[in-house]
Coordinates of C-alpha atoms in Angstrom, one line a residue:
Chain A
M1 CA 88.1 99.6 52.2
A2 CA 85.9 100.2 49.1
R3 CA 87.9 97.9 46.9
M4 CA 88.4 95.1 49.3
D5 CA 86.4 92.5 47.4
R6 CA 88.4 92.5 44.2
G7 CA 90.4 89.3 43.6
V8 CA 93.1 88.8 41.0
I9 CA 90.6 89.7 38.4
S10 CA 89.2 93.3 38.7
D11 CA 85.5 94.2 38.5
I12 CA 86.2 96.0 35.2
E13 CA 87.7 92.9 33.6
L14 CA 84.8 90.9 34.8
R15 CA 82.7 92.7 32.3
T16 CA 85.0 91.9 29.4
P17 CA 84.5 88.7 27.4
A18 CA 87.9 87.3 28.4
G19 CA 87.2 88.0 32.1
R20 CA 83.8 86.4 31.8
L21 CA 85.3 83.4 30.1
I22 CA 87.9 82.8 32.8
V23 CA 85.5 83.2 35.6
G24 CA 83.0 81.0 33.7
V25 CA 85.6 78.2 33.4
F26 CA 86.4 78.6 37.2
V27 CA 82.7 78.3 38.1
V28 CA 82.3 75.1 36.0
I29 CA 85.5 73.5 37.5
L30 CA 84.4 74.5 41.0
V31 CA 80.9 73.1 40.5
L32 CA 82.3 69.8 39.2
F33 CA 84.7 69.5 42.2
G34 CA 82.0 70.6 44.6
A35 CA 79.8 67.9 43.2
A36 CA 82.6 65.4 43.8
F37 CA 83.1 66.6 47.4
I38 CA 79.4 66.3 48.2
F39 CA 78.8 63.2 46.1
P40 CA 79.5 60.6 48.8
F41 CA 76.9 62.3 51.0
L42 CA 74.2 62.2 48.3
F43 CA 75.2 58.7 47.5
A44 CA 74.8 57.5 51.1
F45 CA 71.5 59.4 51.4
T46 CA 69.9 57.9 48.2
A47 CA 71.5 54.4 48.7
G48 CA 69.9 54.5 52.2
L49 CA 66.5 54.8 50.4
K50 CA 66.9 51.7 48.2
T51 CA 65.8 48.1 48.9
S52 CA 68.5 45.6 49.6
T53 CA 68.3 44.1 46.1
E54 CA 68.1 47.4 44.3
I55 CA 71.4 48.6 45.8
F56 CA 73.3 45.9 44.1
K57 CA 71.4 46.1 40.8
P58 CA 74.0 46.8 38.0
G59 CA 73.6 50.0 36.0
L60 CA 73.5 53.7 36.9
H61 CA 70.5 54.7 38.9
L62 CA 71.2 57.2 41.7
W63 CA 67.7 57.9 42.7
P64 CA 65.7 54.7 43.8
E65 CA 62.5 53.8 42.0
N66 CA 60.5 53.7 45.1
P67 CA 62.2 55.6 47.9
N68 CA 62.1 53.5 51.0
W69 CA 61.9 56.1 53.7
G70 CA 61.2 53.4 56.2
N71 CA 64.9 52.3 55.9
Y72 CA 66.0 55.2 58.0
L73 CA 63.6 54.3 60.8
E74 CA 64.6 50.7 60.5
A75 CA 68.3 51.5 60.7
W76 CA 67.7 53.8 63.6
N77 CA 65.8 51.1 65.5
R78 CA 67.6 47.9 64.5
F79 CA 71.1 49.4 65.0
N80 CA 69.9 50.8 68.4
M81 CA 71.3 54.1 67.2
V82 CA 69.9 55.9 70.2
N83 CA 72.5 54.1 72.3
M84 CA 75.2 54.8 69.8
F85 CA 74.4 58.5 69.7
K86 CA 74.3 58.6 73.5
N87 CA 77.7 57.0 73.8
T88 CA 79.3 59.1 71.0
A89 CA 77.8 62.3 72.5
I90 CA 79.1 61.4 76.0
A91 CA 82.6 60.8 74.6
A92 CA 82.6 63.8 72.2
I93 CA 81.0 66.4 74.5
G94 CA 82.9 65.3 77.6
G95 CA 86.1 65.3 75.5
A96 CA 85.5 68.8 74.2
I97 CA 84.6 70.2 77.6
G98 CA 87.5 68.5 79.3
Q99 CA 89.9 69.8 76.7
L100 CA 88.5 73.4 77.0
I101 CA 88.8 73.4 80.8
V102 CA 92.3 71.9 81.0
S103 CA 93.6 74.1 78.2
A104 CA 92.0 77.3 79.4
L105 CA 93.4 76.9 82.9
A106 CA 96.9 76.2 81.5
A107 CA 96.7 78.9 78.9
F108 CA 95.6 81.5 81.6
S109 CA 98.6 80.5 83.8
L110 CA 101.0 80.7 80.8
S111 CA 99.5 84.0 79.7
R112 CA 99.1 85.9 82.9
L113 CA 100.6 84.2 86.0
K114 CA 104.2 83.9 84.9
P115 CA 104.9 80.4 86.3
A116 CA 108.6 79.7 86.9
G117 CA 109.9 77.6 84.0
K118 CA 107.3 78.9 81.6
R119 CA 109.6 78.7 78.6
V120 CA 110.4 75.0 79.3
I121 CA 106.7 74.2 79.7
E122 CA 105.9 75.9 76.4
A123 CA 108.7 74.1 74.7
I124 CA 107.7 70.6 75.8
L125 CA 104.1 71.4 74.8
L126 CA 105.4 72.3 71.3
I127 CA 107.3 69.0 71.1
T128 CA 104.0 67.1 71.5
L129 CA 102.8 68.9 68.4
A130 CA 105.7 67.7 66.4
I131 CA 105.4 64.0 67.4
P132 CA 102.2 62.3 66.2
G133 CA 100.1 60.3 68.6
V134 CA 100.4 57.0 66.8
A135 CA 104.1 56.8 67.6
Y136 CA 103.4 56.4 71.3
L137 CA 99.9 54.8 71.0
V138 CA 101.0 51.5 72.5
P139 CA 102.4 52.7 75.9
R140 CA 99.5 55.2 76.1
Y141 CA 97.1 52.3 75.8
V142 CA 99.1 50.3 78.4
I143 CA 98.9 53.3 80.8
L144 CA 95.2 53.8 80.3
A145 CA 94.6 50.1 80.8
N146 CA 96.3 50.3 84.1
L147 CA 96.9 53.8 85.5
P148 CA 100.3 54.0 87.3
I149 CA 100.4 54.2 91.1
I150 CA 96.7 53.9 91.6
N151 CA 96.2 50.8 89.4
V152 CA 92.9 51.7 87.9
S153 CA 91.9 50.5 84.5
L154 CA 90.1 52.9 82.2
I155 CA 89.1 50.2 79.7
N156 CA 85.3 50.5 79.1
Q157 CA 85.3 53.9 80.9
F158 CA 84.5 57.1 79.1
A159 CA 87.3 58.7 81.2
G160 CA 89.7 56.6 79.2
L161 CA 88.7 58.8 76.2
W162 CA 88.2 62.1 78.1
I163 CA 91.7 62.1 79.6
P164 CA 93.7 61.7 76.3
Y165 CA 91.2 64.1 74.5
A166 CA 91.9 66.7 77.2
A167 CA 95.6 66.8 76.3
N168 CA 95.8 69.1 73.3
A169 CA 98.8 71.4 73.1
M170 CA 97.4 73.3 70.1
T171 CA 94.3 74.3 72.0
I172 CA 96.5 75.6 74.9
L173 CA 98.7 77.6 72.6
I174 CA 95.7 79.1 70.7
L175 CA 94.0 80.1 73.9
K176 CA 97.2 81.5 75.4
N177 CA 97.5 83.6 72.3
S178 CA 93.9 84.8 72.7
F179 CA 94.3 85.6 76.4
D180 CA 97.4 87.6 75.6
Q181 CA 95.2 90.0 73.6
I182 CA 93.1 91.0 76.7
P183 CA 94.2 94.5 77.9
K184 CA 96.6 94.4 80.9
D185 CA 94.7 97.3 82.5
L186 CA 91.7 95.0 83.2
Y187 CA 94.0 92.8 85.3
E188 CA 95.6 95.7 87.0
A189 CA 92.3 97.2 87.9
A190 CA 91.0 93.8 89.1
A191 CA 94.2 93.3 91.2
V192 CA 93.6 96.7 92.9
D193 CA 90.1 95.6 93.8
G194 CA 91.7 92.5 95.4
A195 CA 90.4 90.0 92.9
S196 CA 92.0 86.5 93.1
D197 CA 93.5 84.8 90.0
L198 CA 90.5 82.5 89.8
R199 CA 88.1 85.4 90.0
M200 CA 89.9 87.2 87.1
F201 CA 89.9 84.0 85.1
V202 CA 86.1 83.3 85.6
S203 CA 84.7 86.9 85.7
F204 CA 86.3 88.4 82.5
T205 CA 89.0 86.3 80.9
L206 CA 86.7 83.5 79.9
P207 CA 83.7 85.7 78.9
L208 CA 86.0 87.9 76.8
S209 CA 87.2 84.8 74.9
T210 CA 83.8 83.2 74.2
P211 CA 84.1 83.1 70.4
I212 CA 87.4 81.3 70.3
L213 CA 86.2 78.9 73.1
I214 CA 83.1 78.1 71.1
I215 CA 85.2 77.5 67.9
L216 CA 87.6 75.2 69.7
G217 CA 84.8 73.4 71.4
L218 CA 83.0 72.8 68.2
L219 CA 86.2 71.7 66.4
G220 CA 86.9 69.3 69.3
F221 CA 83.4 68.0 69.2
I222 CA 83.5 67.3 65.4
G223 CA 86.9 65.6 65.7
F224 CA 86.0 63.4 68.7
W225 CA 82.6 62.5 67.2
G226 CA 84.5 60.9 64.3
D227 CA 87.4 59.5 66.3
Y228 CA 88.0 55.8 65.7
L229 CA 91.2 54.3 66.9
L230 CA 91.1 55.3 70.5
P231 CA 87.4 54.4 71.1
L232 CA 88.1 51.1 69.4
L233 CA 90.9 50.3 71.9
I234 CA 89.2 51.7 75.0
L235 CA 85.5 50.9 74.6
R236 CA 85.4 47.1 74.3
D237 CA 81.8 46.6 75.6
P238 CA 79.4 46.8 72.6
A239 CA 76.9 48.6 74.7
L240 CA 79.3 51.5 75.3
Q241 CA 80.8 51.7 71.8
T242 CA 80.6 54.9 69.8
I243 CA 79.1 55.2 66.3
S244 CA 82.3 54.8 64.4
V245 CA 83.3 51.6 66.2
R246 CA 79.8 50.1 66.2
L247 CA 79.0 50.8 62.6
I248 CA 82.1 48.8 61.5
S249 CA 81.2 45.8 63.5
L250 CA 77.6 45.9 62.3
T251 CA 78.7 45.9 58.6
R252 CA 78.8 42.2 58.5
I253 CA 75.3 41.7 60.0
F254 CA 73.0 44.1 58.2
G255 CA 72.4 45.0 54.5
A256 CA 74.3 47.7 52.8
N257 CA 71.2 49.9 52.3
L258 CA 70.4 50.0 56.1
H259 CA 74.1 50.5 56.7
L260 CA 74.3 53.5 54.4
A261 CA 71.1 54.9 55.9
A262 CA 72.8 54.6 59.4
S263 CA 76.0 56.2 58.0
F264 CA 74.0 59.1 56.7
I265 CA 72.3 59.6 60.1
A266 CA 75.8 59.5 61.8
M267 CA 77.0 62.3 59.6
L268 CA 74.3 64.7 60.8
P269 CA 75.6 65.9 64.3
P270 CA 79.1 67.0 63.0
A271 CA 77.3 68.6 60.0
I272 CA 75.1 70.6 62.4
A273 CA 78.1 71.5 64.5
A274 CA 79.8 72.8 61.3
I275 CA 76.9 75.1 60.5
F276 CA 77.3 76.7 64.0
L277 CA 81.0 76.8 63.3
Q278 CA 80.4 78.8 60.1
R279 CA 78.7 81.5 62.1
Y280 CA 81.8 82.0 64.3
I281 CA 84.5 81.7 61.6
R282 CA 84.4 84.5 59.2
G283 CA 86.9 84.8 56.4
G284 CA 88.5 81.4 56.8
I285 CA 90.7 79.9 59.5
S286 CA 94.3 81.1 59.6
F287 CA 96.9 79.3 61.6
Chain B
M1 CA 120.9 103.1 111.0
T2 CA 118.7 102.4 113.9
P3 CA 117.3 98.9 114.7
I4 CA 113.8 100.2 114.1
E5 CA 114.6 101.1 110.5
M6 CA 116.1 97.7 109.9
T7 CA 112.9 96.0 110.9
T8 CA 110.8 98.2 108.7
T9 CA 112.9 97.2 105.6
K10 CA 112.6 93.5 106.5
D11 CA 108.8 94.0 106.9
L12 CA 108.7 95.4 103.5
I13 CA 110.7 92.7 101.8
L14 CA 109.2 89.7 103.5
P15 CA 105.6 90.2 102.4
L16 CA 106.8 90.8 98.9
K17 CA 108.5 87.4 98.8
R18 CA 105.6 85.7 100.4
I19 CA 103.3 87.1 97.7
Q20 CA 105.6 85.9 95.0
W21 CA 105.5 82.4 96.4
R22 CA 101.7 82.5 96.6
A23 CA 101.6 83.7 92.9
Q24 CA 103.8 80.7 91.9
I25 CA 101.5 78.3 93.8
S26 CA 98.5 79.8 92.1
A27 CA 100.2 79.7 88.7
Y28 CA 101.0 76.0 89.1
L29 CA 97.6 75.2 90.4
F30 CA 96.2 76.4 87.1
L31 CA 98.8 74.4 85.2
L32 CA 98.4 71.3 87.3
P33 CA 95.6 69.5 85.4
A34 CA 97.4 70.0 82.1
L35 CA 100.8 68.9 83.5
L36 CA 99.2 65.8 85.0
I37 CA 97.3 64.8 81.9
F38 CA 100.2 65.5 79.5
T39 CA 102.6 63.5 81.7
L40 CA 100.1 60.6 81.8
V41 CA 99.1 60.4 78.2
T42 CA 101.9 62.1 76.2
W43 CA 105.3 62.6 77.9
L44 CA 105.4 59.3 79.8
P45 CA 104.2 57.2 76.8
M46 CA 106.8 58.9 74.6
L47 CA 109.6 57.9 77.0
Q48 CA 108.1 54.4 77.5
T49 CA 108.0 53.8 73.7
V50 CA 111.8 54.2 73.7
L51 CA 112.3 52.0 76.8
F52 CA 109.8 49.3 75.6
S53 CA 111.7 49.0 72.3
F54 CA 114.6 47.5 74.2
Q55 CA 112.4 45.1 76.3
T56 CA 110.2 42.0 76.0
V57 CA 107.1 43.6 77.5
N58 CA 104.8 41.4 79.5
L59 CA 101.8 43.1 81.0
V60 CA 101.5 40.6 83.8
K61 CA 105.1 39.8 84.7
P62 CA 108.0 42.3 84.9
S63 CA 109.5 43.2 81.5
V64 CA 113.0 41.8 80.5
W65 CA 115.7 44.0 78.9
I66 CA 116.9 42.4 75.6
G67 CA 119.1 45.1 74.1
F68 CA 118.6 45.6 70.4
Q69 CA 116.8 42.3 69.7
N70 CA 113.6 44.0 68.8
Y71 CA 115.4 46.2 66.3
V72 CA 117.2 43.1 64.8
R73 CA 113.9 41.4 64.3
M74 CA 112.3 44.6 62.8
F75 CA 115.2 45.1 60.3
G76 CA 115.2 41.4 59.5
N77 CA 111.6 41.4 58.5
P78 CA 111.0 42.1 54.8
V79 CA 107.6 43.6 55.6
F80 CA 109.4 46.5 57.3
Y81 CA 110.8 47.5 53.9
T82 CA 107.5 46.9 52.2
T83 CA 105.6 49.2 54.5
W84 CA 108.1 52.0 53.9
K85 CA 108.1 51.4 50.2
N86 CA 104.3 51.6 50.3
T87 CA 104.4 54.8 52.3
F88 CA 106.9 56.3 49.8
E89 CA 104.5 55.4 47.0
F90 CA 101.5 56.8 48.9
I91 CA 103.4 60.0 49.4
L92 CA 104.4 60.3 45.7
L93 CA 100.9 59.5 44.5
S94 CA 99.3 61.9 47.1
L95 CA 101.6 64.7 45.9
L96 CA 100.9 63.9 42.3
I97 CA 97.1 63.7 42.7
G98 CA 96.5 65.8 45.7
F99 CA 99.1 68.6 46.1
M100 CA 98.1 71.0 43.3
V101 CA 94.4 70.4 43.5
P102 CA 93.9 72.5 46.7
V103 CA 96.1 75.4 45.4
L104 CA 94.1 75.6 42.1
L105 CA 90.7 75.3 43.8
A106 CA 91.7 77.9 46.4
L107 CA 92.8 80.3 43.6
M108 CA 89.4 79.8 41.9
I109 CA 87.3 80.1 45.0
H110 CA 89.2 83.3 45.8
E111 CA 88.0 84.8 42.5
M112 CA 84.3 84.1 43.3
R113 CA 82.4 87.2 44.1
R114 CA 79.4 85.3 45.3
F115 CA 79.0 81.8 46.9
K116 CA 82.6 82.0 48.2
S117 CA 81.7 80.6 51.6
F118 CA 79.4 78.1 50.0
F119 CA 82.3 76.5 48.0
R120 CA 84.6 76.8 51.0
T121 CA 82.1 74.8 53.1
L122 CA 81.6 72.3 50.4
A123 CA 85.3 71.5 50.2
Y124 CA 85.5 71.2 53.9
M125 CA 82.5 68.9 54.3
P126 CA 84.5 65.6 53.9
A127 CA 86.8 66.5 56.7
L128 CA 83.9 67.0 59.1
V129 CA 82.4 63.6 58.6
P130 CA 83.5 60.7 60.8
I131 CA 86.1 59.0 58.7
I132 CA 84.6 55.6 59.2
V133 CA 81.3 56.8 57.8
A134 CA 83.1 58.3 54.8
L135 CA 85.0 55.0 54.2
Q136 CA 81.7 53.0 54.3
V137 CA 80.4 55.2 51.5
W138 CA 83.6 54.9 49.5
R139 CA 83.5 51.1 49.9
S140 CA 80.1 51.1 48.2
I141 CA 81.4 53.4 45.5
Y142 CA 84.4 51.1 44.8
A143 CA 82.4 47.9 45.1
P144 CA 83.3 45.5 42.3
E145 CA 79.7 44.4 41.6
G146 CA 77.1 47.1 41.5
G147 CA 79.4 49.8 42.9
F148 CA 78.9 53.3 41.6
L149 CA 82.2 53.6 39.8
N150 CA 82.0 50.4 38.0
S151 CA 78.4 51.1 37.0
V152 CA 79.6 54.4 35.5
L153 CA 82.4 52.6 33.6
K154 CA 79.9 50.0 32.3
T155 CA 77.5 52.6 31.1
V156 CA 80.1 54.4 29.1
G157 CA 81.5 51.1 27.8
L158 CA 84.7 50.7 29.7
T159 CA 86.0 47.7 31.6
P160 CA 85.1 47.7 35.3
Q161 CA 88.1 47.6 37.7
L162 CA 88.7 45.9 41.0
W163 CA 89.4 49.2 42.8
L164 CA 90.3 47.7 46.1
Q165 CA 91.4 44.2 45.1
D166 CA 93.8 44.9 42.3
P167 CA 97.4 45.6 43.7
D168 CA 98.1 47.9 40.7
I169 CA 95.1 50.2 41.4
V170 CA 94.5 49.9 45.1
K171 CA 97.0 52.6 46.1
I172 CA 95.5 55.1 43.8
S173 CA 92.0 54.3 45.0
L174 CA 93.1 55.0 48.6
V175 CA 95.0 58.2 47.7
I176 CA 91.9 59.5 46.0
I177 CA 90.0 59.1 49.3
M178 CA 92.9 60.7 51.3
T179 CA 92.8 63.7 48.9
W180 CA 89.0 63.9 49.2
I181 CA 89.3 64.1 52.9
G182 CA 92.3 66.4 53.2
A183 CA 91.7 68.9 50.5
G184 CA 89.2 71.1 52.4
G185 CA 91.5 71.9 55.3
T186 CA 94.3 72.8 52.9
I187 CA 92.0 75.0 50.8
L188 CA 91.0 77.0 53.9
Y189 CA 94.7 77.5 54.6
Y190 CA 95.5 78.7 51.1
L191 CA 92.4 80.9 51.0
A192 CA 93.6 82.6 54.2
S193 CA 97.0 83.3 52.7
L194 CA 95.5 84.5 49.4
S195 CA 93.3 87.0 51.2
E196 CA 96.4 88.4 52.9
I197 CA 97.9 89.5 49.6
P198 CA 97.2 93.3 49.2
T199 CA 94.9 94.0 46.2
E200 CA 97.0 97.0 45.3
I201 CA 99.6 94.6 43.8
Y202 CA 97.0 93.2 41.4
E203 CA 95.9 96.6 40.5
A204 CA 99.4 97.8 39.7
A205 CA 100.1 94.6 37.6
E206 CA 96.8 95.1 35.8
L207 CA 97.8 98.7 34.9
D208 CA 101.1 97.3 33.6
G209 CA 99.2 95.0 31.2
F210 CA 99.6 91.7 33.0
S211 CA 96.7 89.3 32.1
P212 CA 94.8 87.6 35.0
L213 CA 96.6 84.3 34.5
Q214 CA 100.0 86.1 34.4
R215 CA 99.0 87.8 37.7
I216 CA 98.2 84.4 39.2
W217 CA 101.5 83.0 38.0
F218 CA 103.8 85.9 38.9
I219 CA 102.0 87.3 42.0
S220 CA 99.7 84.9 43.8
L221 CA 101.7 81.7 43.4
P222 CA 105.1 83.1 44.5
L223 CA 103.4 84.7 47.5
V224 CA 101.7 81.5 48.7
S225 CA 104.7 79.4 47.9
S226 CA 106.2 79.6 51.4
R227 CA 102.9 78.1 52.6
M228 CA 103.0 75.5 49.9
M229 CA 106.3 74.2 51.2
I230 CA 104.9 74.0 54.7
L231 CA 101.8 72.1 53.4
L232 CA 104.0 69.8 51.4
I233 CA 105.8 68.7 54.5
M234 CA 102.5 68.5 56.5
Q235 CA 101.1 66.3 53.7
I236 CA 104.1 64.0 53.9
I237 CA 103.8 63.8 57.7
A238 CA 100.1 63.0 57.4
V239 CA 100.4 60.4 54.6
S240 CA 103.3 58.7 56.5
Q241 CA 100.7 58.0 59.3
T242 CA 98.1 56.4 57.0
F243 CA 96.1 53.9 59.0
T244 CA 92.4 54.1 58.9
E245 CA 91.9 53.8 55.1
P246 CA 93.8 50.5 54.7
F247 CA 92.7 49.2 58.1
I248 CA 89.0 49.5 57.1
L249 CA 89.0 49.0 53.4
T250 CA 91.9 46.6 52.6
Q251 CA 93.4 45.3 55.8
G252 CA 96.8 46.1 54.2
G253 CA 96.0 43.9 51.2
P254 CA 95.8 42.6 48.6
G255 CA 99.0 40.9 49.8
T256 CA 100.9 43.6 51.5
S257 CA 100.4 46.3 48.8
T258 CA 98.6 48.7 51.2
M259 CA 100.4 47.7 54.5
T260 CA 101.6 50.8 56.3
P261 CA 103.9 51.2 59.3
V262 CA 101.1 52.3 61.6
L263 CA 98.8 49.4 60.5
Q264 CA 101.7 47.1 61.1
I265 CA 102.3 48.6 64.6
Y266 CA 98.7 48.1 65.4
N267 CA 98.8 44.5 64.3
I268 CA 102.0 43.7 66.1
A269 CA 100.8 45.4 69.4
F270 CA 97.1 44.5 69.5
L271 CA 96.9 41.3 67.5
N272 CA 100.2 39.6 68.4
S273 CA 100.6 41.4 71.8
D274 CA 104.3 41.9 71.0
I275 CA 104.5 45.4 72.6
G276 CA 108.3 45.5 72.6
L277 CA 108.5 44.9 68.8
A278 CA 105.7 47.3 68.2
S279 CA 107.6 49.9 70.1
A280 CA 110.7 49.4 68.0
W281 CA 108.6 50.0 65.0
S282 CA 107.2 53.1 66.7
V283 CA 110.7 54.4 67.3
S284 CA 111.6 54.0 63.7
M285 CA 108.4 55.9 62.8
L286 CA 109.3 58.6 65.4
V287 CA 112.7 59.1 63.8
V288 CA 111.3 59.6 60.3
L289 CA 108.5 61.9 61.5
A290 CA 110.8 63.9 63.7
I291 CA 113.1 64.6 60.7
F292 CA 110.1 65.9 58.8
S293 CA 108.8 67.9 61.8
I294 CA 112.2 69.6 62.2
V295 CA 112.1 70.6 58.5
Y296 CA 108.5 71.8 59.1
V297 CA 109.4 73.9 62.1
R298 CA 112.3 75.5 60.2
L299 CA 110.2 76.3 57.2
Y300 CA 107.5 77.7 59.5
N301 CA 109.9 79.9 61.4
R302 CA 111.3 81.2 58.1
K303 CA 107.8 82.0 57.0
E304 CA 107.0 83.8 60.2
E305 CA 110.2 85.9 59.8
G306 CA 109.2 86.6 56.2
D307 CA 105.7 87.7 57.4
R308 CA 107.3 90.1 59.9
N309 CA 109.6 91.7 57.4

């Protein structure tokens, strides 16, 4: 394990001029690309500090002459961002929790309870991964607008987002994989003690899978926070709309500086979630 | 064989069977929410897409079966061919601009002894941000007057461009955004596969006198190439579904130069309320993506087998 941290280039080569040159070139290229990756964030941040005339002033000037910190407050108040944040949080947190509950229950059944027709269920779950959602978006919308049999419309209901968000075959398969790793002895011991399936699920299956549950929850939150098409179709009432949908319709009314200030504020929750995510994901995601 | 013995065996078998039934009920109770929700928002809609494509769909009155008329209308519309031609160009451009970038960046990040996770996070940032927010920022960068890019061009003495209004440039402008958003996830994937390569191979090659670049060319790249094929297909599948970028930034224009199949499906279904026709378009999309998905699954299985051997 002592030499684990060598890459293609060895530590000895790193001390030679040629090795230093190569790594030096790599660092320069990475810094340039890194700057390009982060540039739009900086751009939104500094543009949000400019006055409405300065933002359109020709010429290169990234940092404003007089940073207008009040823009952020003004954007927050005039866009009624509290309400946008509340709506987006309800949609994203509800979606992430719903997805975890539905997926964990199904994954536990597939992993431990041997339902008849398990292979068929797994196969049709896999199929949903191969067919992208846009291909059946229209009937999905028709169904959500008028649920079959009970004839309830989910338009302008957060449940209209939570239900489709909860259906994620990838989450089920990842959780099943993770539940498969839990030692069988635990279940046998619990069965001897007369524990019910639900008890085994709640008392040690879930607690033992906390890291993966948190990772999937955060990934779900980040994805749903930025979702656009479904909220656009489902949440028609402006008072219920999420940040993504609302920001677009406000583009036409307010100045670009306020708009970019609001955009920057809207980036913060997923960025914070990503920082938490970093703590749980070590050494990259493999799938 | 006395009758008493018979009953004891029965007593033994019956409870066993009963327990199995109870286990099945329990197993399906756990599965029930997922099965209900998947039926409602995934399996039923998939089936309906196919059915709707043969109907004139009316949300108030019952729908009418019309055979292949929707398909005749779809194939008779020149925009159908334009959208797929655009998609084809988007795919080519995205492979040209975006396919090698993540491989090279991953190789470089892999060589970093410090700040590895810093660069990794940086590359992943664009994927974390709400796409709408990112597109708002890009709109300001591409703005013809006072936009960042044109300001840079003016400062260094080049002619400003109409990044989103010139039909010759607009596709490249959009593909740059797609690459910016998508590169991070791909880099994470390549980094994971690079870290799986045993370092002993590099050590042996180094002793045999291979230079670092030769080691990358002869060892790293061949070993990640099976993943590169998978990501190639994934990129094609993702680009075929391009919607948000043209929807927000160009509305498919100028003209129809950035009109894509999904954008057209959206317009037909939600602006023209012609759900039957939109479903025919969806089925055509489904066929194309299913072909790529099958290729993807085959490649993936081959990679899994390769990993096991």
